[in-house]
């Protein structure tokens, strides 16, 4: 099993479509599957570079989930029922290497 992070991007046309009740149901189903290792919404931030003034964060990410899967395609199955994805929002899945 490999670890993956699912990043929800701030690009959905209908952000209100992902209600708290939908998220609660989705997270419950992930927990029951036993391959969910946490997640959170993500607030606004800033981009820092040495020797430069702080700037607006360049990646508009609104939340993340950490899951375990055999490969990238297997990790994509966690998108089924994801309220952000189902509302048309963009999602990136990245492997979290162990080394």
Short mmCIF file of C-alpha atoms in Angstrom, two decimals:
data_model
loop_
_atom_site.label_atom_id
_atom_site.label_comp_id
_atom_site.label_asym_id
_atom_site.label_seq_id
_atom_site.Cartn_x
_atom_site.Cartn_y
_atom_site.Cartn_z
CA UNK A 1 0.00 0.00 0.00
CA UNK A 2 1.13 3.53 -0.78
CA UNK A 3 0.10 6.81 0.82
CA UNK A 4 -1.67 9.44 -1.29
CA UNK A 5 -2.88 12.96 -0.68
CA UNK A 6 -6.03 14.18 -2.41
CA UNK A 7 -6.03 17.96 -2.82
CA UNK A 8 -9.32 19.79 -3.40
CA UNK A 9 -8.79 22.92 -5.50
CA UNK A 10 -10.69 26.18 -5.10
CA UNK A 11 -12.34 26.06 -8.51
CA UNK A 12 -15.87 24.73 -8.13
CA UNK A 13 -18.66 26.82 -9.59
CA UNK A 14 -20.99 25.64 -6.81
CA UNK A 15 -19.05 25.59 -3.51
CA UNK A 16 -22.29 25.49 -1.51
CA UNK A 17 -23.20 22.16 -3.13
CA UNK A 18 -20.75 20.46 -0.75
CA UNK A 19 -22.77 20.76 2.46
CA UNK A 20 -21.56 19.71 5.90
CA UNK A 21 -23.99 16.78 5.84
CA UNK A 22 -22.55 15.50 2.55
CA UNK A 23 -19.01 15.78 3.93
CA UNK A 24 -19.96 13.99 7.15
CA UNK A 25 -21.48 11.10 5.21
CA UNK A 26 -18.50 10.91 2.85
CA UNK A 27 -15.92 10.95 5.67
CA UNK A 28 -17.89 8.27 7.55
CA UNK A 29 -17.77 6.02 4.48
CA UNK A 30 -14.00 6.60 4.13
CA UNK A 31 -13.43 5.70 7.78
CA UNK A 32 -15.47 2.52 7.41
CA UNK A 33 -13.26 1.48 4.49
CA UNK A 34 -10.20 1.53 6.77
CA UNK A 35 -7.89 3.24 4.25
CA UNK A 36 -8.48 6.86 5.34
CA UNK A 37 -5.70 8.50 7.34
CA UNK A 38 -7.16 11.96 7.93
CA UNK A 39 -7.78 15.25 6.23
CA UNK A 40 -8.86 18.81 6.78
CA UNK A 41 -10.10 21.95 5.16
CA UNK A 42 -7.30 24.43 4.41
CA UNK A 43 -7.57 28.17 4.98
CA UNK A 44 -5.91 31.05 3.17
CA UNK A 45 -2.13 31.28 3.31
CA UNK A 46 0.93 33.01 1.92
CA UNK A 47 3.91 32.13 -0.24
CA UNK A 48 7.35 32.78 1.27
CA UNK A 49 10.67 32.86 -0.57
CA UNK A 50 13.99 33.71 0.99
CA UNK A 51 14.91 37.32 0.27
CA UNK A 52 11.47 38.22 -1.10
CA UNK A 53 8.36 39.70 0.49
CA UNK A 54 5.49 37.37 1.33
CA UNK A 55 3.01 36.96 -1.50
CA UNK A 56 -0.43 35.39 -1.91
CA UNK A 57 -0.42 31.61 -1.87
CA UNK A 58 0.02 30.38 -5.42
CA UNK A 59 -1.92 27.13 -5.09
CA UNK A 60 -5.61 27.52 -4.29
CA UNK A 61 -6.22 24.40 -2.20
CA UNK A 62 -9.30 24.26 0.03
CA UNK A 63 -8.77 20.87 1.63
CA UNK A 64 -7.00 17.54 1.61
CA UNK A 65 -7.52 13.87 2.38
CA UNK A 66 -4.84 11.30 3.10
CA UNK A 67 -5.60 7.77 1.94
CA UNK A 68 -3.86 4.44 1.32
CA UNK A 69 -4.09 2.74 -2.08
CA UNK A 70 -2.11 0.36 -4.28
CA UNK A 71 -1.58 2.91 -7.09
CA UNK A 72 -2.83 6.22 -8.46
CA UNK A 73 -5.85 4.68 -10.20
CA UNK A 74 -6.81 2.89 -7.00
CA UNK A 75 -6.54 6.20 -5.10
CA UNK A 76 -8.89 7.82 -7.64
CA UNK A 77 -11.72 5.55 -6.45
CA UNK A 78 -11.90 7.73 -3.32
CA UNK A 79 -13.33 10.49 -5.54
CA UNK A 80 -16.65 8.66 -5.79
CA UNK A 81 -18.98 10.55 -3.46
CA UNK A 82 -16.42 13.28 -2.68
CA UNK A 83 -18.67 16.37 -2.33
CA UNK A 84 -16.12 18.73 -3.88
CA UNK A 85 -15.48 16.46 -6.86
CA UNK A 86 -19.19 15.71 -7.33
CA UNK A 87 -19.88 19.49 -7.41
CA UNK A 88 -17.47 19.82 -10.35
CA UNK A 89 -14.41 20.91 -8.39
CA UNK A 90 -10.90 20.00 -9.46
CA UNK A 91 -8.98 17.43 -7.46
CA UNK A 92 -5.29 16.50 -7.60
CA UNK A 93 -4.00 13.19 -6.31
CA UNK A 94 -0.33 12.89 -5.40
CA UNK A 95 1.68 9.98 -4.06
CA UNK A 96 3.47 10.58 -0.76
CA UNK A 97 6.80 8.74 -1.22
CA UNK A 98 8.23 6.95 1.79
CA UNK A 99 11.83 7.98 1.08
#
